[in-house]
Amino acid sequence: PENERKIGSSQGDSAELGLKEIELVVPDSNITPDGLVRNEKDAKNTIELFKKAEIRGLLIGTMTFGEELPTMSIAEAFSQFPIMLFGTKEGPFTSEGNRLSDSFCGTLSASSGLYRRKIKFGFAGIVFPEENAFKQKVRDFAAACLAANGFVGARIGQVGPRPAPFETCAINEVMLIEKFRQRVIPLTLADAFYQANLIDENDNEIKSIVAEIRQGIDCSKVPPESILKAARLEKVLSDFIAKEDLCCLGVQCWTAMQEIFGISSCLSMGRLTEKGYPAACEVDLHGALTMLAQYLCSFKTTPPHFIDWTIPSQEKENLFLAWHCGNVPSCLAAPGSRPQVDKHSILLSDTSYGTLEFPLKSGVVTLSRLAEYDGQFKMLITTGQIVEDKRRLRGSWSWVEVDDLEKLYETLVYEGFIHHASLTLQR
């Protein structure tokens, strides 16, 4: 930041606006008169500044009806990043009846230029920058910048093949490469289990993981050796993440996990998700990427829950059960509930311990799902509200109320979305 100030940027604005998550890089009077871009020389200097600062998003504000081409030069230089445009409100007329500026004409010049160049952008409206609504739009835009920067080029771990019955989890890996420069890095279950079985139970890291698991979680139903296996699996997956610089991963969580290694992987996966490495069930790599996008949009503050869309409530309209076997981060537990490790509620074998079970806390949630057909990607995004429910279920669950459940279900059905989604509580 100090070096950037020397080359002509100002970074006090983000703190002054209360946008603590964001670093704003703007030209100051050392680069352009009054920090405004008026001509191609100003544009060239601003482009140089932004490249040195390694910006990851571009915010364009029209202060008046200025020249549009310098703005386009800057937009073209950073068209690979998210762009948001806003115009400024105008003050009162002068005593002679004149306007002080004409920012909306400038806004239309900029927006039409972006449209003409097929540069995608968002529009924040006509605002005063001090307005809270504008600050929120900037914060949302910054979250989108973080998500885009982390999503493009993401490295995705694939632990085992998808379950044979689940064609729903099949993906076109080439499309991930072509569209987003993403890379899938595989780890076989055989290698994962072999590495896990080599780890000494007295290993200090294993002891630390076991202690963390037992702290605040009821493990009374679970044999100690199952907790030890969960710790070993977590270490192997953590080492895989670190070695390959992974952003997220999908895991084949049944049935080889239980039949060969002897536990369910839900607990380990939930703990990895809570640590910032979203882990999706059943090797659902599009699901893992959905989780990653949600996590990044929260400024990496709120881990998601990988869910099944399931049944509507038997008692109330527009309420459905968001559920999975027991893969949820423990930090999302409802107040008064104590997370409990148990047998898998479907497999029910002595080799299926490892599900972390509890209801999620109430709050506003975002539900999302990425899908790809014929080389085209789409994302379902909707919102709802987790409501309190006293019924005790198996697995990890929440009852989510939405505005129109019938429309949501129809969208899922007609648009080809599968039964998995990602749910995140809003901050």
PDB file of N, CA and C in Angstrom, residues 304-337:
ATOM      1  N   PRO A 304     -20.237 -22.821   3.767  1.00  0.00           N
ATOM      2  CA  PRO A 304     -21.532 -23.279   3.276  1.00  0.00           C
ATOM      3  C   PRO A 304     -21.877 -24.675   3.783  1.00  0.00           C
ATOM      4  N   HIS A 305     -23.130 -25.045   3.594  1.00  0.00           N
ATOM      5  CA  HIS A 305     -23.588 -26.414   3.859  1.00  0.00           C
ATOM      6  C   HIS A 305     -24.003 -27.032   2.537  1.00  0.00           C
ATOM      7  N   PHE A 306     -23.417 -28.169   2.215  1.00  0.00           N
ATOM      8  CA  PHE A 306     -23.739 -28.886   0.982  1.00  0.00           C
ATOM      9  C   PHE A 306     -24.974 -29.737   1.242  1.00  0.00           C
ATOM     10  N   ILE A 307     -26.074 -29.437   0.554  1.00  0.00           N
ATOM     11  CA  ILE A 307     -27.371 -30.018   0.901  1.00  0.00           C
ATOM     12  C   ILE A 307     -27.979 -30.816  -0.252  1.00  0.00           C
ATOM     13  N   ASP A 308     -28.974 -31.611   0.106  1.00  0.00           N
ATOM     14  CA  ASP A 308     -29.948 -32.133  -0.847  1.00  0.00           C
ATOM     15  C   ASP A 308     -31.184 -31.232  -0.795  1.00  0.00           C
ATOM     16  N   TRP A 309     -31.706 -30.875  -1.997  1.00  0.00           N
ATOM     17  CA  TRP A 309     -33.067 -30.344  -2.021  1.00  0.00           C
ATOM     18  C   TRP A 309     -33.984 -31.535  -1.682  1.00  0.00           C
ATOM     19  N   THR A 310     -34.812 -31.426  -0.688  1.00  0.00           N
ATOM     20  CA  THR A 310     -35.648 -32.590  -0.390  1.00  0.00           C
ATOM     21  C   THR A 310     -37.123 -32.203  -0.313  1.00  0.00           C
ATOM     22  N   ILE A 311     -37.842 -32.869   0.553  1.00  0.00           N
ATOM     23  CA  ILE A 311     -39.305 -32.826   0.569  1.00  0.00           C
ATOM     24  C   ILE A 311     -39.847 -31.481   1.039  1.00  0.00           C
ATOM     25  N   PRO A 312     -41.045 -31.121   0.565  1.00  0.00           N
ATOM     26  CA  PRO A 312     -41.744 -29.989   1.172  1.00  0.00           C
ATOM     27  C   PRO A 312     -42.273 -30.388   2.544  1.00  0.00           C
ATOM     28  N   SER A 313     -42.452 -29.412   3.392  1.00  0.00           N
ATOM     29  CA  SER A 313     -43.002 -29.668   4.721  1.00  0.00           C
ATOM     30  C   SER A 313     -44.388 -30.298   4.615  1.00  0.00           C
ATOM     31  N   GLN A 314     -44.654 -31.227   5.505  1.00  0.00           N
ATOM     32  CA  GLN A 314     -45.976 -31.846   5.550  1.00  0.00           C
ATOM     33  C   GLN A 314     -47.012 -30.929   6.201  1.00  0.00           C
ATOM     34  N   GLU A 315     -46.550 -29.843   6.813  1.00  0.00           N
ATOM     35  CA  GLU A 315     -47.446 -29.036   7.641  1.00  0.00           C
ATOM     36  C   GLU A 315     -47.580 -27.584   7.196  1.00  0.00           C
ATOM     37  N   LYS A 316     -46.634 -27.087   6.407  1.00  0.00           N
ATOM     38  CA  LYS A 316     -46.642 -25.657   6.092  1.00  0.00           C
ATOM     39  C   LYS A 316     -46.241 -25.444   4.645  1.00  0.00           C
ATOM     40  N   GLU A 317     -46.908 -24.503   3.975  1.00  0.00           N
ATOM     41  CA  GLU A 317     -46.576 -24.200   2.585  1.00  0.00           C
ATOM     42  C   GLU A 317     -45.256 -23.440   2.486  1.00  0.00           C
ATOM     43  N   ASN A 318     -44.608 -23.588   1.340  1.00  0.00           N
ATOM     44  CA  ASN A 318     -43.370 -22.859   1.012  1.00  0.00           C
ATOM     45  C   ASN A 318     -42.240 -23.128   2.005  1.00  0.00           C
ATOM     46  N   LEU A 319     -42.245 -24.325   2.562  1.00  0.00           N
ATOM     47  CA  LEU A 319     -41.205 -24.736   3.500  1.00  0.00           C
ATOM     48  C   LEU A 319     -40.679 -26.100   3.047  1.00  0.00           C
ATOM     49  N   PHE A 320     -39.356 -26.211   2.911  1.00  0.00           N
ATOM     50  CA  PHE A 320     -38.791 -27.497   2.505  1.00  0.00           C
ATOM     51  C   PHE A 320     -37.610 -27.855   3.393  1.00  0.00           C
ATOM     52  N   LEU A 321     -37.263 -29.126   3.364  1.00  0.00           N
ATOM     53  CA  LEU A 321     -36.174 -29.644   4.177  1.00  0.00           C
ATOM     54  C   LEU A 321     -34.876 -29.627   3.379  1.00  0.00           C
ATOM     55  N   ALA A 322     -33.898 -28.855   3.851  1.00  0.00           N
ATOM     56  CA  ALA A 322     -32.545 -28.858   3.285  1.00  0.00           C
ATOM     57  C   ALA A 322     -31.708 -29.791   4.156  1.00  0.00           C
ATOM     58  N   TRP A 323     -31.236 -30.872   3.582  1.00  0.00           N
ATOM     59  CA  TRP A 323     -30.700 -31.978   4.397  1.00  0.00           C
ATOM     60  C   TRP A 323     -29.461 -32.590   3.749  1.00  0.00           C
ATOM     61  N   HIS A 324     -28.590 -33.114   4.601  1.00  0.00           N
ATOM     62  CA  HIS A 324     -27.604 -34.090   4.139  1.00  0.00           C
ATOM     63  C   HIS A 324     -27.198 -34.976   5.306  1.00  0.00           C
ATOM     64  N   CYS A 325     -26.332 -35.944   5.003  1.00  0.00           N
ATOM     65  CA  CYS A 325     -26.101 -37.044   5.944  1.00  0.00           C
ATOM     66  C   CYS A 325     -25.459 -36.603   7.255  1.00  0.00           C
ATOM     67  N   GLY A 326     -24.602 -35.567   7.192  1.00  0.00           N
ATOM     68  CA  GLY A 326     -23.912 -35.145   8.405  1.00  0.00           C
ATOM     69  C   GLY A 326     -22.591 -34.475   8.110  1.00  0.00           C
ATOM     70  N   ASN A 327     -22.583 -33.644   7.064  1.00  0.00           N
ATOM     71  CA  ASN A 327     -21.352 -33.044   6.545  1.00  0.00           C
ATOM     72  C   ASN A 327     -21.214 -31.573   6.895  1.00  0.00           C
ATOM     73  N   VAL A 328     -22.011 -31.066   7.808  1.00  0.00           N
ATOM     74  CA  VAL A 328     -22.103 -29.627   8.025  1.00  0.00           C
ATOM     75  C   VAL A 328     -21.018 -29.148   8.998  1.00  0.00           C
ATOM     76  N   PRO A 329     -20.436 -27.964   8.781  1.00  0.00           N
ATOM     77  CA  PRO A 329     -19.501 -27.400   9.756  1.00  0.00           C
ATOM     78  C   PRO A 329     -20.188 -27.150  11.098  1.00  0.00           C
ATOM     79  N   SER A 330     -19.531 -27.494  12.182  1.00  0.00           N
ATOM     80  CA  SER A 330     -20.156 -27.402  13.505  1.00  0.00           C
ATOM     81  C   SER A 330     -20.478 -25.967  13.909  1.00  0.00           C
ATOM     82  N   CYS A 331     -19.811 -24.985  13.296  1.00  0.00           N
ATOM     83  CA  CYS A 331     -20.072 -23.584  13.641  1.00  0.00           C
ATOM     84  C   CYS A 331     -21.467 -23.136  13.214  1.00  0.00           C
ATOM     85  N   LEU A 332     -22.160 -23.932  12.399  1.00  0.00           N
ATOM     86  CA  LEU A 332     -23.495 -23.571  11.928  1.00  0.00           C
ATOM     87  C   LEU A 332     -24.596 -24.166  12.796  1.00  0.00           C
ATOM     88  N   ALA A 333     -24.245 -24.781  13.915  1.00  0.00           N
ATOM     89  CA  ALA A 333     -25.235 -25.448  14.761  1.00  0.00           C
ATOM     90  C   ALA A 333     -26.196 -24.450  15.387  1.00  0.00           C
ATOM     91  N   ALA A 334     -27.459 -24.859  15.499  1.00  0.00           N
ATOM     92  CA  ALA A 334     -28.473 -24.033  16.149  1.00  0.00           C
ATOM     93  C   ALA A 334     -28.133 -23.873  17.626  1.00  0.00           C
ATOM     94  N   PRO A 335     -28.401 -22.695  18.201  1.00  0.00           N
ATOM     95  CA  PRO A 335     -28.161 -22.504  19.635  1.00  0.00           C
ATOM     96  C   PRO A 335     -28.910 -23.556  20.455  1.00  0.00           C
ATOM     97  N   GLY A 336     -28.236 -24.105  21.440  1.00  0.00           N
ATOM     98  CA  GLY A 336     -28.866 -25.103  22.294  1.00  0.00           C
ATOM     99  C   GLY A 336     -28.741 -26.523  21.792  1.00  0.00           C
ATOM    100  N   SER A 337     -28.332 -26.688  20.545  1.00  0.00           N
ATOM    101  CA  SER A 337     -28.123 -28.045  20.026  1.00  0.00           C
ATOM    102  C   SER A 337     -26.652 -28.397  20.175  1.00  0.00           C
TER     103      SER A 337
END
